[in-house]
GROMACS .gro file of N, CA, C and O in nm:
model
  536
    1GLN      N    1  12.978   9.844  12.624
    1GLN     CA    2  12.960   9.722  12.547
    1GLN      C    3  12.827   9.656  12.584
    1GLN      O    4  12.759   9.600  12.499
    2SER      N    5  12.790   9.663  12.711
    2SER     CA    6  12.663   9.608  12.757
    2SER      C    7  12.545   9.677  12.688
    2SER      O    8  12.447   9.613  12.651
    3LEU      N    9  12.554   9.809  12.673
    3LEU     CA   10  12.449   9.884  12.604
    3LEU      C   11  12.440   9.844  12.457
    3LEU      O   12  12.331   9.840  12.401
    4GLU      N   13  12.553   9.816  12.398
    4GLU     CA   14  12.556   9.777  12.257
    4GLU      C   15  12.491   9.640  12.237
    4GLU      O   16  12.408   9.623  12.147
    5THR      N   17  12.526   9.542  12.320
    5THR     CA   18  12.472   9.407  12.303
    5THR      C   19  12.323   9.401  12.336
    5THR      O   20  12.251   9.320  12.279
    6SER      N   21  12.276   9.484  12.428
    6SER     CA   22  12.134   9.482  12.463
    6SER      C   23  12.050   9.556  12.360
    6SER      O   24  11.928   9.548  12.362
    7GLY      N   25  12.114   9.630  12.271
    7GLY     CA   26  12.041   9.704  12.168
    7GLY      C   27  11.997   9.842  12.214
    7GLY      O   28  11.939   9.918  12.137
    8LEU      N   29  12.023   9.876  12.336
    8LEU     CA   30  11.982  10.005  12.391
    8LEU      C   31  12.055  10.121  12.323
    8LEU      O   32  11.994  10.224  12.293
    9LEU      N   33  12.181  10.101  12.294
    9LEU     CA   34  12.258  10.207  12.230
    9LEU      C   35  12.203  10.239  12.090
    9LEU      O   36  12.190  10.355  12.054
   10SER      N   37  12.166  10.137  12.015
   10SER     CA   38  12.112  10.163  11.882
   10SER      C   39  11.975  10.231  11.891
   10SER      O   40  11.940  10.313  11.806
   11GLN      N   41  11.897  10.199  11.993
   11GLN     CA   42  11.768  10.267  12.012
   11GLN      C   43  11.789  10.414  12.045
   11GLN      O   44  11.718  10.500  11.994
   12ILE      N   45  11.888  10.442  12.128
   12ILE     CA   46  11.918  10.582  12.163
   12ILE      C   47  11.961  10.659  12.039
   12ILE      O   48  11.919  10.772  12.016
   13ARG      N   49  12.045  10.597  11.957
   13ARG     CA   50  12.090  10.662  11.834
   13ARG      C   51  11.972  10.691  11.741
   13ARG      O   52  11.962  10.798  11.681
   14ALA      N   53  11.881  10.594  11.727
   14ALA     CA   54  11.764  10.611  11.641
   14ALA      C   55  11.673  10.723  11.694
   14ALA      O   56  11.623  10.804  11.616
   15GLN      N   57  11.655  10.728  11.825
   15GLN     CA   58  11.575  10.835  11.885
   15GLN      C   59  11.639  10.970  11.860
   15GLN      O   60  11.571  11.068  11.828
   16LEU      N   61  11.769  10.977  11.874
   16LEU     CA   62  11.841  11.101  11.850
   16LEU      C   63  11.824  11.146  11.705
   16LEU      O   64  11.794  11.264  11.678
   17ARG      N   65  11.841  11.054  11.610
   17ARG     CA   66  11.823  11.088  11.469
   17ARG      C   67  11.681  11.139  11.443
   17ARG      O   68  11.661  11.238  11.373
   18ALA      N   69  11.582  11.070  11.498
   18ALA     CA   70  11.442  11.109  11.479
   18ALA      C   71  11.418  11.250  11.533
   18ALA      O   72  11.354  11.333  11.467
   19ASN      N   73  11.472  11.278  11.650
   19ASN     CA   74  11.451  11.411  11.710
   19ASN      C   75  11.527  11.520  11.633
   19ASN      O   76  11.479  11.632  11.624
   20VAL      N   77  11.642  11.486  11.579
   20VAL     CA   78  11.715  11.584  11.498
   20VAL      C   79  11.635  11.617  11.372
   20VAL      O   80  11.618  11.734  11.336
   21PHE      N   81  11.580  11.514  11.305
   21PHE     CA   82  11.500  11.539  11.186
   21PHE      C   83  11.375  11.620  11.219
   21PHE      O   84  11.336  11.710  11.145
   22LYS      N   85  11.312  11.590  11.332
   22LYS     CA   86  11.193  11.667  11.372
   22LYS      C   87  11.230  11.813  11.397
   22LYS      O   88  11.156  11.904  11.359
   23ALA      N   89  11.343  11.836  11.461
   23ALA     CA   90  11.386  11.973  11.488
   23ALA      C   91  11.415  12.048  11.358
   23ALA      O   92  11.379  12.165  11.344
   24ILE      N   93  11.478  11.980  11.265
   24ILE     CA   94  11.506  12.042  11.135
   24ILE      C   95  11.376  12.075  11.064
   24ILE      O   96  11.361  12.183  11.007
   25GLU      N   97  11.282  11.984  11.067
   25GLU     CA   98  11.153  12.005  10.999
   25GLU      C   99  11.079  12.124  11.058
   25GLU      O  100  11.014  12.200  10.988
   26ARG      N  101  11.085  12.140  11.190
   26ARG     CA  102  11.013  12.249  11.257
   26ARG      C  103  11.076  12.385  11.229
   26ARG      O  104  11.011  12.487  11.241
   27HIS      N  105  11.202  12.387  11.196
   27HIS     CA  106  11.272  12.513  11.176
   27HIS      C  107  11.243  12.564  11.035
   27HIS      O  108  11.296  12.513  10.937
   28ASP      N  109  11.159  12.665  11.024
   28ASP     CA  110  11.113  12.714  10.894
   28ASP      C  111  11.219  12.791  10.816
   28ASP      O  112  11.209  12.805  10.694
   29ASP      N  113  11.319  12.847  10.884
   29ASP     CA  114  11.418  12.931  10.816
   29ASP      C  115  11.520  12.851  10.735
   29ASP      O  116  11.584  12.905  10.647
   30LEU      N  117  11.534  12.722  10.766
   30LEU     CA  118  11.633  12.641  10.694
   30LEU      C  119  11.579  12.598  10.559
   30LEU      O  120  11.461  12.568  10.545
   31PRO      N  121  11.662  12.595  10.456
   31PRO     CA  122  11.616  12.545  10.327
   31PRO      C  123  11.578  12.398  10.336
   31PRO      O  124  11.637  12.321  10.410
   32ARG      N  125  11.480  12.361  10.263
   32ARG     CA  126  11.428  12.225  10.264
   32ARG      C  127  11.528  12.132  10.198
   32ARG      O  128  11.556  12.145  10.080
   33GLN      N  129  11.585  12.035  10.271
   33GLN     CA  130  11.679  11.940  10.213
   33GLN      C  131  11.612  11.808  10.179
   33GLN      O  132  11.663  11.732  10.099
   34VAL      N  133  11.500  11.783  10.244
   34VAL     CA  134  11.427  11.659  10.219
   34VAL      C  135  11.310  11.693  10.128
   34VAL      O  136  11.231  11.780  10.159
   35ARG      N  137  11.298  11.627  10.018
   35ARG     CA  138  11.185  11.657   9.931
   35ARG      C  139  11.085  11.542   9.936
   35ARG      O  140  11.119  11.431   9.973
   36LYS      N  141  10.965  11.573   9.900
   36LYS     CA  142  10.856  11.478   9.903
   36LYS      C  143  10.892  11.358   9.816
   36LYS      O  144  10.949  11.374   9.709
   37LEU      N  145  10.860  11.238   9.864
   37LEU     CA  146  10.887  11.118   9.786
   37LEU      C  147  10.809  11.121   9.656
   37LEU      O  148  10.691  11.150   9.654
   38GLY      N  149  10.877  11.088   9.549
   38GLY     CA  150  10.811  11.083   9.419
   38GLY      C  151  10.754  11.219   9.382
   38GLY      O  152  10.800  11.323   9.425
   39ASP      N  153  10.650  11.215   9.305
   39ASP     CA  154  10.587  11.339   9.261
   39ASP      C  155  10.449  11.354   9.326
   39ASP      O  156  10.364  11.424   9.274
   40GLY      N  157  10.429  11.287   9.437
   40GLY     CA  158  10.299  11.292   9.502
   40GLY      C  159  10.200  11.197   9.436
   40GLY      O  160  10.080  11.205   9.459
   41SER      N  161  10.251  11.108   9.352
   41SER     CA  162  10.164  11.015   9.281
   41SER      C  163  10.106  10.912   9.377
   41SER      O  164  10.162  10.887   9.484
   42PRO      N  165   9.994  10.850   9.340
   42PRO     CA  166   9.937  10.745   9.425
   42PRO      C  167  10.035  10.631   9.450
   42PRO      O  168  10.039  10.576   9.559
   43ARG      N  169  10.115  10.597   9.351
   43ARG     CA  170  10.213  10.488   9.367
   43ARG      C  171  10.315  10.521   9.475
   43ARG      O  172  10.348  10.437   9.559
   44ALA      N  173  10.363  10.645   9.477
   44ALA     CA  174  10.460  10.686   9.579
   44ALA      C  175  10.395  10.686   9.717
   44ALA      O  176  10.456  10.643   9.815
   45ALA      N  177  10.270  10.731   9.725
   45ALA     CA  178  10.200  10.734   9.854
   45ALA      C  179  10.179  10.593   9.907
   45ALA      O  180  10.200  10.566  10.026
   46ILE      N  181  10.138  10.501   9.821
   46ILE     CA  182  10.116  10.362   9.862
   46ILE      C  183  10.247  10.298   9.906
   46ILE      O  184  10.253  10.230  10.009
   47SER      N  185  10.353  10.322   9.830
   47SER     CA  186  10.484  10.266   9.865
   47SER      C  187  10.529  10.316  10.001
   47SER      O  188  10.579  10.239  10.084
   48THR      N  189  10.511  10.444  10.026
   48THR     CA  190  10.550  10.503  10.154
   48THR      C  191  10.471  10.440  10.268
   48THR      O  192  10.526  10.405  10.372
   49GLU      N  193  10.341  10.422  10.247
   49GLU     CA  194  10.257  10.363  10.351
   49GLU      C  195  10.292  10.217  10.375
   49GLU      O  196  10.286  10.169  10.489
   50LEU      N  197  10.330  10.144  10.270
   50LEU     CA  198  10.370  10.004  10.286
   50LEU      C  199  10.498   9.992  10.368
   50LEU      O  200  10.510   9.904  10.454
   51VAL      N  201  10.593  10.082  10.344
   51VAL     CA  202  10.717  10.081  10.421
   51VAL      C  203  10.687  10.116  10.567
   51VAL      O  204  10.739  10.052  10.659
   52ALA      N  205  10.601  10.215  10.588
   52ALA     CA  206  10.564  10.253  10.725
   52ALA      C  207  10.494  10.137  10.796
   52ALA      O  208  10.522  10.110  10.914
   53ASP      N  209  10.407  10.066  10.726
   53ASP     CA  210  10.339   9.950  10.784
   53ASP      C  211  10.440   9.843  10.822
   53ASP      O  212  10.430   9.779  10.926
   54PHE      N  213  10.541   9.821  10.736
   54PHE     CA  214  10.646   9.723  10.763
   54PHE      C  215  10.719   9.758  10.893
   54PHE      O  216  10.738   9.673  10.980
   55PHE      N  217  10.762   9.884  10.904
   55PHE     CA  218  10.832   9.928  11.026
   55PHE      C  219  10.743   9.909  11.149
   55PHE      O  220  10.787   9.858  11.251
   56GLU      N  221  10.618   9.952  11.138
   56GLU     CA  222  10.527   9.943  11.252
   56GLU      C  223  10.499   9.798  11.290
   56GLU      O  224  10.502   9.763  11.407
   57PHE      N  225  10.475   9.713  11.191
   57PHE     CA  226  10.444   9.572  11.218
   57PHE      C  227  10.558   9.504  11.293
   57PHE      O  228  10.535   9.426  11.385
   58HIS      N  229  10.681   9.534  11.255
   58HIS     CA  230  10.797   9.469  11.315
   58HIS      C  231  10.852   9.543  11.437
   58HIS      O  232  10.959   9.508  11.488
   59GLY      N  233  10.779   9.643  11.484
   59GLY     CA  234  10.818   9.712  11.606
   59GLY      C  235  10.939   9.802  11.591
   59GLY      O  236  11.007   9.832  11.689
   60LEU      N  237  10.966   9.848  11.471
   60LEU     CA  238  11.080   9.936  11.446
   60LEU      C  239  11.033  10.082  11.461
   60LEU      O  240  11.033  10.160  11.367
   61HIS      N  241  10.990  10.115  11.581
   61HIS     CA  242  10.925  10.244  11.606
   61HIS      C  243  11.018  10.363  11.586
   61HIS      O  244  10.974  10.467  11.535
   62HIS      N  245  11.143  10.350  11.623
   62HIS     CA  246  11.236  10.461  11.604
   62HIS      C  247  11.266  10.480  11.456
   62HIS      O  248  11.270  10.593  11.408
   63SER      N  249  11.285  10.370  11.386
   63SER     CA  250  11.307  10.380  11.240
   63SER      C  251  11.184  10.440  11.174
   63SER      O  252  11.195  10.521  11.082
   64LEU      N  253  11.065  10.400  11.222
   64LEU     CA  254  10.941  10.454  11.169
   64LEU      C  255  10.932  10.604  11.191
   64LEU      O  256  10.896  10.679  11.099
   65SER      N  257  10.969  10.650  11.309
   65SER     CA  258  10.959  10.794  11.334
   65SER      C  259  11.056  10.874  11.247
   65SER      O  260  11.021  10.981  11.197
   66VAL      N  261  11.176  10.821  11.225
   66VAL     CA  262  11.270  10.887  11.135
   66VAL      C  263  11.215  10.885  10.992
   66VAL      O  264  11.215  10.987  10.923
   67PHE      N  265  11.163  10.770  10.950
   67PHE     CA  266  11.109  10.756  10.815
   67PHE      C  267  10.992  10.853  10.792
   67PHE      O  268  10.983  10.917  10.687
   68GLN      N  269  10.902  10.863  10.890
   68GLN     CA  270  10.786  10.951  10.874
   68GLN      C  271  10.829  11.096  10.856
   68GLN      O  272  10.770  11.169  10.776
   69VAL      N  273  10.932  11.137  10.928
   69VAL     CA  274  10.980  11.274  10.914
   69VAL      C  275  11.047  11.291  10.778
   69VAL      O  276  11.018  11.386  10.705
   70GLU      N  277  11.135  11.198  10.742
   70GLU     CA  278  11.206  11.208  10.614
   70GLU      C  279  11.111  11.202  10.495
   70GLU      O  280  11.130  11.271  10.396
   71ALA      N  281  11.009  11.118  10.504
   71ALA     CA  282  10.913  11.103  10.394
   71ALA      C  283  10.803  11.208  10.398
   71ALA      O  284  10.715  11.208  10.314
   72GLN      N  285  10.809  11.295  10.498
   72GLN     CA  286  10.711  11.402  10.516
   72GLN      C  287  10.569  11.347  10.521
   72GLN      O  288  10.479  11.395  10.454
   73MET      N  289  10.553  11.244  10.601
   73MET     CA  290  10.421  11.182  10.615
   73MET      C  291  10.331  11.261  10.711
   73MET      O  292  10.213  11.237  10.716
   74CYS      N  293  10.389  11.351  10.788
   74CYS     CA  294  10.312  11.433  10.881
   74CYS      C  295  10.282  11.566  10.814
   74CYS      O  296  10.366  11.622  10.745
   75SER      N  297  10.161  11.614  10.836
   75SER     CA  298  10.131  11.747  10.784
   75SER      C  299  10.207  11.849  10.867
   75SER      O  300  10.245  11.823  10.980
   76SER      N  301  10.231  11.964  10.811
   76SER     CA  302  10.314  12.064  10.880
   76SER      C  303  10.251  12.111  11.011
   76SER      O  304  10.320  12.152  11.102
   77SER      N  305  10.119  12.103  11.023
   77SER     CA  306  10.053  12.151  11.144
   77SER      C  307  10.036  12.042  11.248
   77SER      O  308   9.991  12.067  11.358
   78SER      N  309  10.074  11.920  11.215
   78SER     CA  310  10.048  11.809  11.306
   78SER      C  311  10.168  11.716  11.313
   78SER      O  312  10.242  11.700  11.218
   79GLU      N  313  10.185  11.654  11.429
   79GLU     CA  314  10.289  11.553  11.447
   79GLU      C  315  10.236  11.415  11.407
   79GLU      O  316  10.312  11.321  11.394
   80THR      N  317  10.105  11.403  11.390
   80THR     CA  318  10.043  11.275  11.360
   80THR      C  319  10.054  11.246  11.211
   80THR      O  320  10.014  11.328  11.129
   81PRO      N  321  10.109  11.129  11.175
   81PRO     CA  322  10.121  11.097  11.033
   81PRO      C  323   9.984  11.077  10.968
   81PRO      O  324   9.891  11.030  11.031
   82THR      N  325   9.976  11.117  10.843
   82THR     CA  326   9.852  11.098  10.768
   82THR      C  327   9.864  10.968  10.691
   82THR      O  328   9.935  10.961  10.591
   83ARG      N  329   9.798  10.865  10.743
   83ARG     CA  330   9.803  10.732  10.680
   83ARG      C  331   9.664  10.672  10.678
   83ARG      O  332   9.581  10.701  10.763
   84ARG      N  333   9.643  10.586  10.579
   84ARG     CA  334   9.518  10.510  10.573
   84ARG      C  335   9.520  10.400  10.676
   84ARG      O  336   9.626  10.358  10.722
   85ARG      N  337   9.401  10.351  10.708
   85ARG     CA  338   9.393  10.234  10.795
   85ARG      C  339   9.454  10.115  10.722
   85ARG      O  340   9.456  10.109  10.599
   86ARG      N  341   9.500  10.018  10.799
   86ARG     CA  342   9.568   9.901  10.743
   86ARG      C  343   9.477   9.823  10.648
   86ARG      O  344   9.521   9.778  10.542
   87ASP      N  345   9.350   9.807  10.682
   87ASP     CA  346   9.259   9.733  10.595
   87ASP      C  347   9.232   9.809  10.465
   87ASP      O  348   9.218   9.748  10.358
   88GLU      N  349   9.230   9.942  10.470
   88GLU     CA  350   9.213  10.021  10.347
   88GLU      C  351   9.334  10.007  10.256
   88GLU      O  352   9.320   9.993  10.134
   89LEU      N  353   9.452  10.010  10.315
   89LEU     CA  354   9.575   9.995  10.237
   89LEU      C  355   9.582   9.855  10.176
   89LEU      O  356   9.621   9.839  10.060
   90ALA      N  357   9.544   9.753  10.253
   90ALA     CA  358   9.543   9.616  10.202
   90ALA      C  359   9.450   9.604  10.082
   90ALA      O  360   9.482   9.538   9.982
   91GLN      N  361   9.336   9.668  10.090
   91GLN     CA  362   9.241   9.664   9.979
   91GLN      C  363   9.299   9.736   9.857
   91GLN      O  364   9.285   9.690   9.744
   92GLU      N  365   9.367   9.847   9.880
   92GLU     CA  366   9.427   9.925   9.772
   92GLU      C  367   9.531   9.845   9.694
   92GLU      O  368   9.540   9.854   9.573
   93VAL      N  369   9.610   9.764   9.765
   93VAL     CA  370   9.715   9.687   9.698
   93VAL      C  371   9.670   9.545   9.665
   93VAL      O  372   9.749   9.464   9.619
   94ALA      N  373   9.543   9.517   9.691
   94ALA     CA  374   9.479   9.390   9.654
   94ALA      C  375   9.546   9.267   9.713
   94ALA      O  376   9.576   9.171   9.643
   95VAL      N  377   9.571   9.271   9.844
   95VAL     CA  378   9.625   9.153   9.911
   95VAL      C  379   9.518   9.083   9.996
   95VAL      O  380   9.548   8.989  10.067
   96GLY      N  381   9.396   9.130   9.987
   96GLY     CA  382   9.290   9.070  10.069
   96GLY      C  383   9.293   9.128  10.208
   96GLY      O  384   9.364   9.225  10.235
   97PRO      N  385   9.216   9.069  10.298
   97PRO     CA  386   9.216   9.122  10.434
   97PRO      C  387   9.354   9.110  10.496
   97PRO      O  388   9.421   9.009  10.479
   98PRO      N  389   9.398   9.215  10.568
   98PRO     CA  390   9.534   9.211  10.625
   98PRO      C  391   9.544   9.105  10.734
   98PRO      O  392   9.459   9.096  10.821
   99GLY      N  393   9.646   9.025  10.725
   99GLY     CA  394   9.669   8.921  10.825
   99GLY      C  395   9.753   8.974  10.939
   99GLY      O  396   9.816   9.079  10.928
  100ASN      N  397   9.754   8.900  11.047
  100ASN     CA  398   9.833   8.940  11.163
  100ASN      C  399   9.969   8.872  11.166
  100ASN      O  400  10.047   8.895  11.258
  101GLU      N  401   9.998   8.789  11.066
  101GLU     CA  402  10.123   8.714  11.067
  101GLU      C  403  10.237   8.784  10.994
  101GLU      O  404  10.352   8.745  11.008
  102SER      N  405  10.206   8.889  10.917
  102SER     CA  406  10.312   8.959  10.845
  102SER      C  407  10.264   9.098  10.805
  102SER      O  408  10.145   9.128  10.808
  103SER      N  409  10.361   9.181  10.765
  103SER     CA  410  10.329   9.317  10.721
  103SER      C  411  10.261   9.311  10.584
  103SER      O  412  10.266   9.209  10.515
  104LEU      N  413  10.198   9.419  10.545
  104LEU     CA  414  10.132   9.424  10.414
  104LEU      C  415  10.233   9.412  10.301
  104LEU      O  416  10.204   9.350  10.199
  105LEU      N  417  10.350   9.468  10.319
  105LEU     CA  418  10.455   9.457  10.218
  105LEU      C  419  10.493   9.311  10.197
  105LEU      O  420  10.505   9.264  10.083
  106GLU      N  421  10.509   9.237  10.306
  106GLU     CA  422  10.541   9.094  10.296
  106GLU      C  423  10.426   9.016  10.234
  106GLU      O  424  10.448   8.924  10.154
  107GLN      N  425  10.303   9.052  10.268
  107GLN     CA  426  10.187   8.985  10.208
  107GLN      C  427  10.180   9.013  10.058
  107GLN      O  428  10.146   8.924   9.980
  108LEU      N  429  10.214   9.135  10.019
  108LEU     CA  430  10.216   9.170   9.877
  108LEU      C  431  10.322   9.088   9.803
  108LEU      O  432  10.297   9.035   9.694
  109ILE      N  433  10.438   9.074   9.863
  109ILE     CA  434  10.545   8.993   9.802
  109ILE      C  435  10.502   8.848   9.791
  109ILE      O  436  10.521   8.784   9.687
  110ASP      N  437  10.441   8.794   9.898
  110ASP     CA  438  10.393   8.655   9.895
  110ASP      C  439  10.289   8.634   9.786
  110ASP      O  440  10.294   8.534   9.714
  111SER      N  441  10.196   8.728   9.772
  111SER     CA  442  10.091   8.712   9.670
  111SER      C  443  10.151   8.719   9.530
  111SER      O  444  10.111   8.646   9.440
  112ARG      N  445  10.251   8.804   9.511
  112ARG     CA  446  10.317   8.815   9.381
  112ARG      C  447  10.395   8.687   9.349
  112ARG      O  448  10.393   8.637   9.237
  113ARG      N  449  10.463   8.632   9.450
  113ARG     CA  450  10.538   8.509   9.429
  113ARG      C  451  10.445   8.393   9.393
  113ARG      O  452  10.476   8.313   9.305
  114SER      N  453  10.332   8.382   9.461
  114SER     CA  454  10.241   8.271   9.431
  114SER      C  455  10.178   8.289   9.294
  114SER      O  456  10.158   8.191   9.222
  115ALA      N  457  10.150   8.414   9.254
  115ALA     CA  458  10.096   8.438   9.120
  115ALA      C  459  10.199   8.402   9.014
  115ALA      O  460  10.166   8.341   8.911
  116THR      N  461  10.324   8.434   9.038
  116THR     CA  462  10.431   8.402   8.944
  116THR      C  463  10.450   8.250   8.935
  116THR      O  464  10.469   8.196   8.827
  117ALA      N  465  10.441   8.181   9.047
  117ALA     CA  466  10.454   8.035   9.047
  117ALA      C  467  10.340   7.971   8.968
  117ALA      O  468  10.362   7.875   8.893
  118GLU      N  469  10.219   8.024   8.984
  118GLU     CA  470  10.105   7.971   8.908
  118GLU      C  471  10.124   7.992   8.758
  118GLU      O  472  10.093   7.904   8.679
  119GLN      N  473  10.177   8.107   8.720
  119GLN     CA  474  10.202   8.134   8.579
  119GLN      C  475  10.306   8.038   8.522
  119GLN      O  476  10.293   7.990   8.411
  120LYS      N  477  10.409   8.010   8.600
  120LYS     CA  478  10.512   7.917   8.555
  120LYS      C  479  10.453   7.777   8.537
  120LYS      O  480  10.486   7.707   8.443
  121MET      N  481  10.366   7.738   8.629
  121MET     CA  482  10.302   7.607   8.618
  121MET      C  483  10.217   7.598   8.492
  121MET      O  484  10.217   7.498   8.423
  122GLU      N  485  10.144   7.706   8.462
  122GLU     CA  486  10.060   7.708   8.342
  122GLU      C  487  10.144   7.693   8.216
  122GLU      O  488  10.103   7.626   8.121
  123LEU      N  489  10.261   7.754   8.214
  123LEU     CA  490  10.347   7.746   8.097
  123LEU      C  491  10.404   7.606   8.078
  123LEU      O  492  10.435   7.566   7.966
  124GLN      N  493  10.413   7.531   8.187
  124GLN     CA  494  10.469   7.397   8.179
  124GLN      C  495  10.366   7.293   8.136
  124GLN      O  496  10.402   7.185   8.091
  125VAL      N  497  10.239   7.324   8.150
  125VAL     CA  498  10.133   7.230   8.112
  125VAL      C  499  10.115   7.238   7.961
  125VAL      O  500  10.096   7.346   7.905
  126PRO      N  501  10.119   7.124   7.890
  126PRO     CA  502  10.100   7.125   7.744
  126PRO      C  503   9.963   7.181   7.708
  126PRO      O  504   9.868   7.175   7.785
  127LEU      N  505   9.952   7.236   7.587
  127LEU     CA  506   9.828   7.299   7.542
  127LEU      C  507   9.708   7.205   7.549
  127LEU      O  508   9.600   7.244   7.589
  128GLU      N  509   9.727   7.077   7.510
  128GLU     CA  510   9.612   6.985   7.514
  128GLU      C  511   9.563   6.960   7.656
  128GLU      O  512   9.444   6.946   7.680
  129LYS      N  513   9.654   6.959   7.750
  129LYS     CA  514   9.618   6.938   7.891
  129LYS      C  515   9.545   7.059   7.947
  129LYS      O  516   9.458   7.045   8.031
  130ARG      N  517   9.580   7.179   7.900
  130ARG     CA  518   9.515   7.299   7.951
  130ARG      C  519   9.366   7.298   7.922
  130ARG      O  520   9.286   7.334   8.006
  131SER      N  521   9.330   7.256   7.800
  131SER     CA  522   9.187   7.252   7.766
  131SER      C  523   9.114   7.147   7.850
  131SER      O  524   8.998   7.164   7.884
  132GLU      N  525   9.179   7.039   7.888
  132GLU     CA  526   9.118   6.936   7.972
  132GLU      C  527   9.098   6.986   8.114
  132GLU      O  528   9.001   6.949   8.179
  133LEU      N  529   9.190   7.071   8.162
  133LEU     CA  530   9.182   7.121   8.299
  133LEU      C  531   9.071   7.223   8.317
  133LEU      O  532   9.022   7.243   8.426
  134ARG      N  533   9.028   7.287   8.209
  134ARG     CA  534   8.927   7.392   8.220
  134ARG      C  535   8.792   7.339   8.212
  134ARG      O  536   8.719   7.273   8.221
   0.00000   0.00000   0.00000
């Protein structure tokens, strides 16, 4: 019970899952059960990298290692995931320079929410007022 409340047991379970997935991936004779996310499209790649950034930002390293194996983010010859730098990914999704206060996924959600709020405000302003504001 002490291991459960301290979170150590869940970390051990996550490490075990990650190592099982890595072992399965390394075994070439087994049929492939995990398929590449999406169709290899840029949208799928960006989404995968945003999720990985979220895990990494919040210190979910065991979840990240399982995710990287499941999403096949590592090339077959390397254990190192193939990912863009954080600032490159931020530029790709147009959130501006990456901040240190939240993950890129959270920054993307925040920017979308503020854009939606601005659009709602514009719809509430009467047409005559809009021309005065410009």
